[in-house]
Amino acid sequence: MVVAPMGERAPILHMREVDKTFNGGIVALEHMSLDVNEGDFISLLGPSGCGKSTALRLIAGLMPPTAGRIEWEGGQGADDLGVVFQEPTLMPWATVEKNVFLPFRLRGQSFGKVRDRIHEVLALVGLEKFHKSYPRELSGGMKMRVSIARALVTNPRLILMDEPFAALDEITRQKLNDDLLSLKAKTGATVIFVTHSVFESVFLSDRILIMAARPGRVIREITVDAPYPRGIDWRTAPEYGVIAREASATLHGALAQTEAAE
Amino acid sequence: MTAPDIGLEERRQKAQSGSAPLIDADEQRRARRRRNEEIAKYAIPIAVMTLAIWYWDRLVVWNEIEPYILPRPGLVLSTLIEDWGTLSQSLLVTLQITGFALAVAVVGGVGLAVIFSLSRFAEMSFSPFAVILQVTPIVSIAPLIFIYIESRMVGLLMCAWIVAFFPILANTTLGLKSADHNLRDLFTIYRANRWQRLVHLQLPSALPYFLGGLKIAGGLALIGAVVAEYVAGTGGIGSGLAFRILEAGYRLQIPRMFAALILIAITGVIIYATTSLIAHLALRKWHESALKRE
């Protein structure tokens, strides 16, 4: 798929100087600004406590910011989202297809009308044969695919992913990274991806926001200029190593500063 | 099968020709143990029970105990058959009270739990009453109930209900609150309304808890029905098994006491088996408690 240059893509979401303070005065996020455009793949990369999950929860509308603004283009708010959590977060009592049906069901749509769409998305994630299975019959990676299918099924404007592959083994993780990129190419989805893995962020995203803790904040933005589709060639490219090294150095520098400040 | 130790080369040949056993000795041993356990699961309880009954019979014979103190098992059985007309009538009454009380306990317990989960205010207001009803022994409440309530049947039902509904209420309340927090967030993100949240998230999450409560409540409903009848005391045509035991006790018809007692015990076992079966059927597809480990 041909991705339009950054400047020509339609904007979706603007975060302006967003702060989030929890009771007790703990600053989870400080002065975060971010513009999300259609087709972006943005990674929020940082150690635990850097506010990356908080940023995601703010965007999802699960809590209001303490200060600053989160503005959606068109003004309808965060009602057109897909979300993937660190755990698959499936309903154990429902079959795979009924789990993927959930976003439609909560919009009051009947199963019969969207069955084709559900099966289409299940085919995209390679699980069309498992539509009648229960989550417990699937492996960890397969459960994650169901979770991704559920996030994709409504063709949302924005997909939020909160360390979705952190609990999986390395081999499954790489496979799912590859699959995620091909899904993105097929659907043109816009993704904000939270991770603490440097390599994952460099492999997947076109923009990496590196974050630091105490207070949680964005310290650097790196643009990854490699074209999609990316595969094993990108994983072994010299630029990949350069960017990964740079991101690692930034992360470690910030970590040392945080530790010195204590 | 005990294969003699064979050399490496020989084994390789065997494997290539396809005659090597697909299951090795260790797996065979485990399969055998599983099979034996499967048989023992039924055989051992039956054997021990039979032995206990035989020993009861011998005890009476050896010590020449009179039947009005301890009857022989055979006598209990023949009494059960002889008095089946009266006893079966009473069994039906006890079953009716137990079953109806359990049904009302399910509706009331789940209904109240849902109301509690929808409104913290309702929970704060009414849960103290539920707790007080639960912790006060039913024998001490029952006499009052029979003073205020004209119909004996309704009084009995109420006693059985009071004992049975609490585990259902407590378990279901807990279950409704224990939905996965990420799923709850997901429902919020998808703008689910309260009703959708209840039907598609909270009630399914509460199902295993509710079924656990149902197992306890089934036994308790029977206990409540029996105890309440002891307190109510008066007999007549519409009397349950508890009254038959009292009556037989006054008349020193000990074999009949035993016969009625056995009927109550069997009823309890059947209730437990039924509620367990319901729980198994409802959860076998998805819940950890009903899974067979590979």
Coordinates of C-alpha atoms in Angstrom, one line a residue:
Chain A
M1 CA 0.0 0.0 0.0
V2 CA 1.2 3.5 -0.8
V3 CA 1.4 5.7 2.2
A4 CA 0.9 9.4 1.6
P5 CA 3.6 11.7 2.9
M6 CA 3.1 12.7 6.5
G7 CA 2.0 16.3 5.6
E8 CA -0.8 15.1 3.4
R9 CA -2.5 12.7 5.7
A10 CA -5.7 13.8 7.4
P11 CA -5.3 14.6 11.1
I12 CA -7.3 12.5 13.6
L13 CA -6.3 13.6 17.0
H14 CA -4.4 16.3 18.8
M15 CA -3.1 16.2 22.3
R16 CA -2.1 19.6 23.6
E17 CA 0.0 20.0 26.7
V18 CA -1.8 17.2 28.5
D19 CA -1.0 16.7 32.2
K20 CA -2.3 13.9 34.4
T21 CA -1.8 14.1 38.1
F22 CA -3.1 11.3 40.4
N23 CA -4.2 12.0 44.0
G24 CA -1.2 12.5 46.2
G25 CA 0.4 14.7 43.6
I26 CA 2.1 12.0 41.6
V27 CA 2.7 13.4 38.1
A28 CA 1.9 10.5 35.8
L29 CA 2.2 12.6 32.6
E30 CA 3.5 16.1 32.0
H31 CA 3.0 18.4 29.0
M32 CA 2.4 15.7 26.5
S33 CA 1.6 16.9 23.0
L34 CA 0.9 14.6 20.0
D35 CA -0.7 14.9 16.6
V36 CA -2.0 11.7 15.2
N37 CA -2.7 11.5 11.4
E38 CA -4.5 8.9 9.4
G39 CA -2.3 5.9 8.7
D40 CA 0.2 6.7 11.4
F41 CA 1.9 3.9 13.4
I42 CA 3.1 5.6 16.5
S43 CA 5.0 3.8 19.3
L44 CA 5.2 5.1 22.9
L45 CA 8.4 3.6 24.2
G46 CA 9.6 3.9 27.7
P47 CA 10.3 2.2 31.1
S48 CA 7.5 1.4 33.5
G49 CA 6.1 4.5 35.2
C50 CA 6.8 6.8 32.2
G51 CA 3.1 7.4 31.7
K52 CA 2.7 5.6 28.4
S53 CA -0.3 3.5 29.6
T54 CA -1.7 6.6 31.2
A55 CA -1.5 8.4 27.8
L56 CA -3.4 5.6 26.2
R57 CA -6.1 5.6 28.9
L58 CA -6.5 9.4 28.4
I59 CA -6.9 9.0 24.7
A60 CA -9.4 6.2 25.2
G61 CA -11.4 8.5 27.4
L62 CA -11.2 6.2 30.4
M63 CA -10.2 9.2 32.5
P64 CA -10.0 13.0 32.0
P65 CA -6.7 14.9 31.8
T66 CA -5.8 17.1 34.8
A67 CA -4.8 19.9 32.4
G68 CA -4.5 20.4 28.6
R69 CA -6.8 19.2 25.8
I70 CA -7.4 16.1 23.8
E71 CA -9.2 17.1 20.6
W72 CA -10.6 14.8 18.1
E73 CA -10.9 15.9 14.5
G74 CA -14.6 16.2 13.7
G75 CA -15.3 16.5 17.4
Q76 CA -17.2 13.3 18.0
G77 CA -14.8 12.1 20.7
A78 CA -13.4 8.7 21.5
D79 CA -16.3 6.7 20.3
D80 CA -14.6 5.0 17.3
L81 CA -11.7 3.1 18.8
G82 CA -10.3 -0.3 18.8
V83 CA -8.3 -1.4 21.8
V84 CA -5.9 -4.3 22.5
F85 CA -4.7 -4.8 26.0
Q86 CA -1.6 -6.7 27.3
E87 CA -3.9 -9.7 28.1
P88 CA -6.1 -11.0 25.3
T89 CA -9.1 -9.8 27.5
L90 CA -11.6 -12.2 25.8
M91 CA -14.9 -13.3 27.3
P92 CA -14.2 -16.9 28.3
W93 CA -17.9 -17.8 28.1
A94 CA -18.2 -16.7 24.4
T95 CA -16.9 -18.3 21.2
V96 CA -14.3 -16.6 19.1
E97 CA -16.8 -15.2 16.7
K98 CA -19.0 -13.9 19.6
N99 CA -16.0 -12.3 21.1
V100 CA -15.3 -10.5 17.9
F101 CA -19.0 -9.6 17.6
L102 CA -18.8 -7.7 20.9
P103 CA -18.2 -4.1 19.5
F104 CA -21.2 -4.6 17.1
R105 CA -23.4 -6.1 19.8
L106 CA -22.8 -3.1 22.0
R107 CA -23.8 -0.9 19.1
G108 CA -27.1 -2.8 19.0
Q109 CA -26.4 -4.6 15.7
S110 CA -27.6 -8.2 15.1
F111 CA -25.1 -11.0 14.6
G112 CA -26.6 -12.1 11.3
K113 CA -26.0 -8.7 9.7
V114 CA -22.3 -8.6 10.6
R115 CA -21.4 -12.3 10.4
D116 CA -19.7 -11.9 7.1
R117 CA -17.6 -9.0 8.3
I118 CA -16.6 -11.0 11.5
H119 CA -15.5 -14.0 9.4
E120 CA -13.6 -11.7 7.0
V121 CA -11.6 -10.2 9.9
L122 CA -11.0 -13.7 11.4
A123 CA -9.6 -14.8 8.1
L124 CA -7.3 -11.7 8.1
V125 CA -5.8 -12.9 11.4
G126 CA -5.7 -16.5 10.2
L127 CA -8.4 -17.9 12.5
E128 CA -11.3 -18.5 10.2
K129 CA -11.4 -22.2 11.2
F130 CA -11.6 -21.4 14.9
H131 CA -14.7 -19.2 14.9
K132 CA -16.6 -21.7 17.0
S133 CA -13.8 -22.3 19.5
Y134 CA -13.7 -21.1 23.0
P135 CA -10.8 -18.9 24.1
R136 CA -9.4 -21.6 26.4
E137 CA -8.9 -23.9 23.5
L138 CA -6.5 -21.4 21.9
S139 CA -2.8 -20.7 22.5
G140 CA -1.7 -17.4 23.8
G141 CA -0.8 -16.1 20.4
M142 CA -4.1 -17.1 18.9
K143 CA -6.0 -15.4 21.7
M144 CA -4.1 -12.3 20.9
R145 CA -5.1 -12.6 17.3
V146 CA -8.8 -12.8 18.4
S147 CA -8.2 -9.7 20.4
I148 CA -6.7 -7.9 17.4
A149 CA -9.6 -9.1 15.2
R150 CA -12.0 -7.6 17.7
A151 CA -10.2 -4.3 17.6
L152 CA -10.2 -4.2 13.8
V153 CA -13.7 -5.5 13.1
T154 CA -15.4 -2.1 13.2
N155 CA -12.8 -0.4 11.1
P156 CA -12.1 2.1 13.8
R157 CA -10.4 5.5 13.2
L158 CA -7.7 4.7 15.7
I159 CA -6.4 1.5 17.3
L160 CA -4.8 1.6 20.7
M161 CA -2.5 -1.2 21.7
D162 CA -1.1 -1.4 25.2
E163 CA 1.9 -3.8 25.2
P164 CA -0.1 -6.4 23.4
F165 CA 2.7 -8.9 22.9
A166 CA 4.7 -8.4 26.1
A167 CA 3.4 -11.6 27.6
L168 CA 4.2 -13.8 24.6
D169 CA 7.4 -15.7 23.8
E170 CA 9.9 -14.1 21.4
I171 CA 9.0 -16.3 18.4
T172 CA 5.3 -15.7 18.6
R173 CA 6.0 -12.1 19.2
Q174 CA 8.0 -11.6 16.0
K175 CA 5.4 -13.5 14.0
L176 CA 2.6 -11.3 15.4
N177 CA 4.7 -8.2 14.7
D178 CA 5.0 -9.3 11.0
D179 CA 1.3 -10.0 10.9
L180 CA 0.4 -6.7 12.5
L181 CA 2.2 -4.8 9.8
S182 CA 0.6 -6.8 7.0
L183 CA -2.8 -6.2 8.7
K184 CA -2.0 -2.5 8.9
A185 CA -1.1 -2.5 5.2
K186 CA -4.4 -4.3 4.3
T187 CA -6.6 -2.1 6.4
G188 CA -4.8 1.2 6.5
A189 CA -5.4 1.3 10.2
T190 CA -4.0 4.1 12.4
V191 CA -2.2 2.7 15.5
I192 CA -0.8 4.0 18.8
F193 CA 1.3 1.2 20.2
V194 CA 2.7 1.2 23.7
T195 CA 5.8 -0.9 24.3
H196 CA 8.9 -1.2 26.4
S197 CA 10.8 -3.0 23.6
V198 CA 13.1 -0.8 21.6
F199 CA 13.3 -3.4 18.7
E200 CA 9.6 -3.8 18.5
S201 CA 9.1 -0.1 18.3
V202 CA 11.7 0.4 15.6
F203 CA 10.4 -2.5 13.6
L204 CA 6.8 -1.4 13.6
S205 CA 6.4 2.3 13.8
D206 CA 7.0 5.3 11.6
R207 CA 7.2 7.5 14.7
I208 CA 8.7 6.6 18.1
L209 CA 7.9 8.8 21.1
I210 CA 10.5 8.0 23.8
M211 CA 9.3 8.6 27.3
A212 CA 10.9 8.9 30.7
A213 CA 9.6 8.5 34.2
R214 CA 9.1 10.7 37.2
P215 CA 7.5 12.8 35.9
G216 CA 6.2 10.8 33.0
R217 CA 7.0 12.8 29.8
V218 CA 8.0 12.6 26.2
I219 CA 11.7 13.3 25.9
R220 CA 12.3 12.6 22.2
E221 CA 10.6 11.9 19.0
I222 CA 12.3 9.7 16.4
T223 CA 11.0 9.4 12.9
V224 CA 11.6 6.0 11.2
D225 CA 11.8 6.6 7.5
A226 CA 11.8 3.0 6.3
P227 CA 9.1 2.2 3.8
Y228 CA 6.4 -0.4 4.4
P229 CA 6.0 -3.3 4.0
R230 CA 8.8 -4.2 6.3
G231 CA 10.1 -7.7 6.9
I232 CA 13.2 -9.6 7.6
D233 CA 15.1 -7.1 5.4
W234 CA 14.2 -4.2 7.7
R235 CA 15.0 -6.2 10.8
T236 CA 18.6 -6.8 9.5
A237 CA 19.1 -3.4 7.8
P238 CA 22.0 -1.1 9.0
E239 CA 19.5 1.8 9.6
Y240 CA 17.5 -0.4 11.8
G241 CA 20.5 -0.9 14.1
V242 CA 21.4 2.8 14.0
I243 CA 17.9 3.8 15.1
A244 CA 17.7 1.1 17.7
R245 CA 21.0 2.2 19.2
E246 CA 19.9 5.8 19.3
A247 CA 16.7 4.9 21.0
S248 CA 18.4 2.7 23.5
A249 CA 21.0 5.4 24.3
T250 CA 18.2 8.0 24.9
L251 CA 16.3 5.6 27.1
H252 CA 19.4 4.7 29.2
G253 CA 20.5 8.3 29.5
A254 CA 17.0 9.2 30.8
L255 CA 17.0 6.2 33.2
A256 CA 20.4 7.2 34.6
Q257 CA 19.1 10.8 35.2
T258 CA 16.0 9.6 37.0
E259 CA 18.1 7.3 39.2
A260 CA 20.6 10.1 39.9
A261 CA 17.8 12.4 40.9
E262 CA 16.6 10.1 43.7
Chain B
M1 CA 3.8 -54.8 28.2
T2 CA 7.4 -55.3 29.3
A3 CA 9.7 -55.1 26.4
P4 CA 13.1 -56.7 27.0
D5 CA 16.0 -54.3 26.9
I6 CA 17.2 -54.1 23.3
G7 CA 20.2 -52.6 21.7
L8 CA 20.3 -49.2 20.1
E9 CA 20.7 -50.6 16.6
E10 CA 17.8 -52.9 17.1
R11 CA 15.6 -50.2 18.4
R12 CA 16.4 -48.0 15.4
Q13 CA 15.5 -50.8 13.1
K14 CA 12.3 -51.4 14.9
A15 CA 11.4 -47.7 14.8
Q16 CA 12.1 -47.6 11.0
S17 CA 10.1 -50.6 10.3
G18 CA 7.2 -49.1 12.2
S19 CA 6.8 -51.8 14.8
A20 CA 8.1 -49.7 17.7
P21 CA 5.4 -49.2 20.3
L22 CA 3.7 -45.8 20.0
I23 CA 3.2 -45.6 23.7
D24 CA 6.2 -46.2 25.9
A25 CA 6.3 -48.1 29.2
D26 CA 5.8 -45.1 31.4
E27 CA 2.8 -43.9 29.5
Q28 CA 1.3 -47.4 29.7
R29 CA 1.8 -47.4 33.5
R30 CA 0.1 -44.1 33.8
A31 CA -2.8 -45.2 31.6
R32 CA -3.2 -48.3 33.7
R33 CA -3.2 -46.1 36.9
R34 CA -5.8 -43.8 35.4
R35 CA -8.0 -46.8 34.5
N36 CA -7.7 -48.2 38.0
E37 CA -8.6 -44.9 39.6
E38 CA -11.6 -44.6 37.4
I39 CA -12.9 -47.9 38.7
A40 CA -11.9 -47.2 42.3
K41 CA -13.8 -44.0 42.3
Y42 CA -17.0 -45.9 42.3
A43 CA -16.0 -49.3 43.7
I44 CA -14.4 -48.0 47.0
P45 CA -17.3 -46.0 48.3
I46 CA -19.7 -48.7 47.5
A47 CA -17.6 -51.4 49.2
V48 CA -17.0 -49.3 52.3
M49 CA -20.7 -48.4 52.5
T50 CA -21.7 -52.0 52.2
L51 CA -19.2 -53.0 54.8
A52 CA -20.5 -50.3 57.2
I53 CA -24.1 -51.5 56.8
W54 CA -23.1 -55.1 57.3
Y55 CA -21.2 -54.1 60.4
W56 CA -24.3 -52.2 61.7
D57 CA -26.3 -55.4 61.2
R58 CA -23.7 -57.6 62.9
L59 CA -23.4 -55.1 65.8
V60 CA -27.2 -55.4 66.5
V61 CA -27.1 -59.2 66.3
W62 CA -23.9 -59.8 68.3
N63 CA -25.0 -57.4 71.1
E64 CA -28.7 -58.5 71.0
I65 CA -29.8 -54.9 70.7
E66 CA -33.6 -54.5 70.8
P67 CA -35.2 -53.0 67.6
Y68 CA -36.7 -50.1 69.6
I69 CA -33.1 -49.0 70.4
L70 CA -31.3 -49.8 67.2
P71 CA -33.1 -51.7 64.4
R72 CA -31.3 -53.9 61.9
P73 CA -30.8 -52.5 58.4
G74 CA -33.2 -55.1 57.0
L75 CA -36.0 -54.0 59.3
V76 CA -35.5 -50.4 58.4
L77 CA -35.8 -51.3 54.7
S78 CA -39.0 -53.4 55.3
T79 CA -40.5 -50.5 57.3
L80 CA -39.6 -48.2 54.5
I81 CA -41.6 -50.4 52.1
E82 CA -44.5 -51.0 54.5
D83 CA -44.9 -47.4 55.4
W84 CA -44.2 -46.2 51.9
G85 CA -47.8 -44.8 51.6
T86 CA -47.4 -42.3 54.5
L87 CA -43.7 -41.7 54.0
S88 CA -43.9 -40.9 50.3
Q89 CA -46.7 -38.4 51.0
S90 CA -44.4 -36.7 53.5
L91 CA -41.4 -36.9 51.2
L92 CA -43.5 -35.1 48.6
V93 CA -44.4 -32.3 51.1
T94 CA -40.7 -31.9 52.1
L95 CA -39.6 -31.9 48.5
Q96 CA -42.2 -29.3 47.6
I97 CA -41.2 -27.0 50.3
T98 CA -37.5 -27.4 49.6
G99 CA -37.9 -27.0 45.8
F100 CA -40.1 -24.0 46.1
A101 CA -38.0 -22.3 48.7
L102 CA -34.9 -22.9 46.5
A103 CA -36.6 -21.4 43.5
V104 CA -37.7 -18.3 45.5
A105 CA -34.2 -18.1 46.9
V106 CA -32.7 -18.2 43.4
V107 CA -35.0 -15.5 42.1
G108 CA -34.7 -13.4 45.3
G109 CA -31.0 -13.9 45.8
V110 CA -30.1 -13.1 42.2
G111 CA -32.6 -10.3 42.0
L112 CA -31.3 -8.6 45.2
A113 CA -27.7 -9.1 44.0
V114 CA -28.4 -7.4 40.7
I115 CA -30.1 -4.5 42.6
F116 CA -27.1 -4.3 44.9
S117 CA -24.7 -4.1 41.9
L118 CA -26.8 -1.4 40.2
S119 CA -27.1 0.7 43.3
R120 CA -24.5 1.1 46.1
F121 CA -27.2 2.9 48.0
A122 CA -29.5 -0.1 47.9
E123 CA -26.6 -2.4 49.0
M124 CA -25.8 -0.1 51.9
S125 CA -29.4 0.0 53.0
F126 CA -30.4 -3.6 52.7
S127 CA -27.3 -5.8 53.1
P128 CA -27.4 -5.4 57.0
F129 CA -30.9 -7.0 56.9
A130 CA -29.6 -9.9 54.8
V131 CA -26.7 -10.4 57.2
I132 CA -28.9 -10.3 60.3
L133 CA -31.3 -12.8 58.8
Q134 CA -28.4 -15.1 57.9
V135 CA -26.5 -15.0 61.3
T136 CA -29.6 -15.5 63.4
P137 CA -30.3 -19.2 63.8
I138 CA -33.5 -20.2 62.0
V139 CA -34.8 -22.2 65.0
S140 CA -34.9 -19.0 66.9
I141 CA -36.8 -17.0 64.2
A142 CA -39.2 -19.8 63.2
P143 CA -41.5 -19.7 66.3
L144 CA -42.2 -16.0 65.6
I145 CA -42.9 -16.7 61.9
F146 CA -45.4 -19.4 62.8
I147 CA -47.2 -16.9 65.2
Y148 CA -47.4 -14.2 62.6
I149 CA -48.1 -16.3 59.5
E150 CA -51.4 -18.1 59.4
S151 CA -50.6 -20.7 56.7
R152 CA -48.3 -23.4 57.9
M153 CA -47.1 -24.1 54.4
V154 CA -46.1 -20.4 53.8
G155 CA -44.4 -20.3 57.2
L156 CA -42.3 -23.4 56.3
L157 CA -41.5 -21.9 52.9
M158 CA -40.3 -18.7 54.5
C159 CA -38.0 -20.5 57.0
A160 CA -36.4 -22.6 54.2
W161 CA -36.1 -19.5 52.0
I162 CA -34.4 -17.5 54.8
V163 CA -31.7 -20.1 55.1
A164 CA -31.2 -20.7 51.4
F165 CA -31.2 -17.3 49.9
F166 CA -28.1 -15.9 51.6
P167 CA -25.4 -18.0 49.9
I168 CA -27.0 -17.2 46.5
L169 CA -27.1 -13.5 47.3
A170 CA -23.6 -13.3 48.7
N171 CA -22.0 -15.4 45.9
T172 CA -23.8 -13.6 43.1
T173 CA -23.0 -10.2 44.5
L174 CA -19.3 -11.2 44.6
G175 CA -19.5 -12.6 41.1
L176 CA -21.2 -9.5 39.7
K177 CA -18.3 -7.4 41.0
S178 CA -15.5 -9.7 39.8
A179 CA -15.6 -9.1 36.1
D180 CA -12.2 -8.7 34.5
H181 CA -11.1 -5.0 34.8
N182 CA -9.8 -4.8 31.3
L183 CA -13.1 -6.1 29.9
R184 CA -14.9 -3.5 32.0
D185 CA -12.6 -0.8 30.4
L186 CA -13.4 -2.3 27.0
F187 CA -17.2 -2.0 27.7
T188 CA -16.6 1.6 28.8
I189 CA -14.6 2.4 25.6
Y190 CA -17.4 0.8 23.5
R191 CA -19.9 3.0 25.3
A192 CA -21.9 0.1 26.8
N193 CA -25.0 1.1 28.8
R194 CA -25.7 -0.3 32.2
W195 CA -28.1 -2.9 30.9
Q196 CA -25.6 -4.2 28.3
R197 CA -22.9 -4.2 30.9
L198 CA -25.1 -6.3 33.2
V199 CA -26.3 -8.8 30.6
H200 CA -23.1 -9.3 28.6
L201 CA -20.4 -8.8 31.2
Q202 CA -21.5 -9.0 34.8
L203 CA -24.1 -11.8 34.7
P204 CA -21.8 -14.2 32.7
S205 CA -18.9 -13.4 35.1
A206 CA -21.1 -14.1 38.0
L207 CA -22.4 -17.5 36.7
P208 CA -19.7 -19.7 38.3
Y209 CA -20.1 -17.9 41.6
F210 CA -23.9 -18.2 41.5
L211 CA -23.7 -21.9 40.8
G212 CA -21.4 -22.3 43.7
G213 CA -24.0 -20.6 45.9
L214 CA -26.7 -22.8 44.4
K215 CA -24.9 -25.9 45.5
I216 CA -24.8 -24.7 49.1
A217 CA -28.3 -23.3 49.0
G218 CA -29.8 -26.6 47.8
G219 CA -28.6 -28.4 50.9
L220 CA -29.6 -25.4 53.1
A221 CA -33.1 -25.3 51.7
L222 CA -33.6 -28.9 52.8
I223 CA -32.2 -28.2 56.3
G224 CA -34.4 -25.1 56.6
A225 CA -37.5 -27.1 55.6
V226 CA -36.8 -29.9 58.1
V227 CA -35.8 -27.6 61.0
A228 CA -38.9 -25.4 60.4
E229 CA -41.1 -28.4 60.6
Y230 CA -39.7 -29.4 63.9
V231 CA -40.5 -26.0 65.2
A232 CA -44.0 -25.9 63.7
G233 CA -44.7 -29.3 65.3
T234 CA -48.3 -29.8 64.4
G235 CA -49.1 -32.8 62.2
G236 CA -51.8 -33.9 59.9
I237 CA -52.2 -34.8 56.3
G238 CA -49.9 -32.2 54.9
S239 CA -46.9 -33.1 57.1
G240 CA -43.3 -33.5 55.9
L241 CA -40.7 -36.0 56.8
A242 CA -39.5 -34.1 59.8
F243 CA -42.9 -34.5 61.4
R244 CA -42.9 -38.2 60.6
I245 CA -39.6 -38.5 62.6
L246 CA -41.0 -36.6 65.5
E247 CA -44.2 -38.6 65.5
A248 CA -42.3 -41.9 65.2
G249 CA -40.1 -40.8 68.1
Y250 CA -43.0 -40.2 70.4
R251 CA -44.4 -43.7 69.5
L252 CA -41.0 -45.3 69.8
Q253 CA -41.2 -46.5 66.2
I254 CA -37.5 -46.4 65.8
P255 CA -37.3 -48.3 62.5
R256 CA -39.7 -45.7 61.0
M257 CA -37.5 -42.9 62.3
F258 CA -34.6 -44.5 60.5
A259 CA -36.6 -44.9 57.3
A260 CA -37.6 -41.3 57.3
L261 CA -34.1 -40.2 58.1
I262 CA -32.7 -42.2 55.2
L263 CA -35.3 -40.6 52.9
I264 CA -34.1 -37.1 54.0
A265 CA -30.4 -38.1 53.5
I266 CA -31.2 -39.5 50.0
T267 CA -33.1 -36.3 49.1
G268 CA -30.1 -34.2 50.2
V269 CA -27.7 -36.3 48.1
I270 CA -30.0 -36.0 45.1
I271 CA -30.3 -32.2 45.5
Y272 CA -26.5 -31.9 45.7
A273 CA -26.0 -34.2 42.7
T274 CA -28.6 -32.2 40.7
T275 CA -27.1 -28.8 41.4
S276 CA -23.6 -30.1 40.7
L277 CA -24.8 -31.5 37.4
I278 CA -26.4 -28.1 36.5
A279 CA -23.1 -26.4 37.4
H280 CA -21.1 -28.8 35.3
L281 CA -23.4 -28.5 32.3
A282 CA -23.4 -24.7 32.5
L283 CA -19.6 -24.3 32.8
R284 CA -18.1 -27.3 31.0
K285 CA -17.4 -25.3 27.8
W286 CA -15.4 -22.5 29.3
H287 CA -14.8 -22.4 33.1
E288 CA -11.6 -23.5 34.8
S289 CA -13.5 -25.5 37.4
A290 CA -15.1 -27.8 34.8
L291 CA -12.0 -28.4 32.7
K292 CA -10.3 -31.8 32.3
R293 CA -6.6 -31.4 32.4
E294 CA -4.8 -32.9 29.5

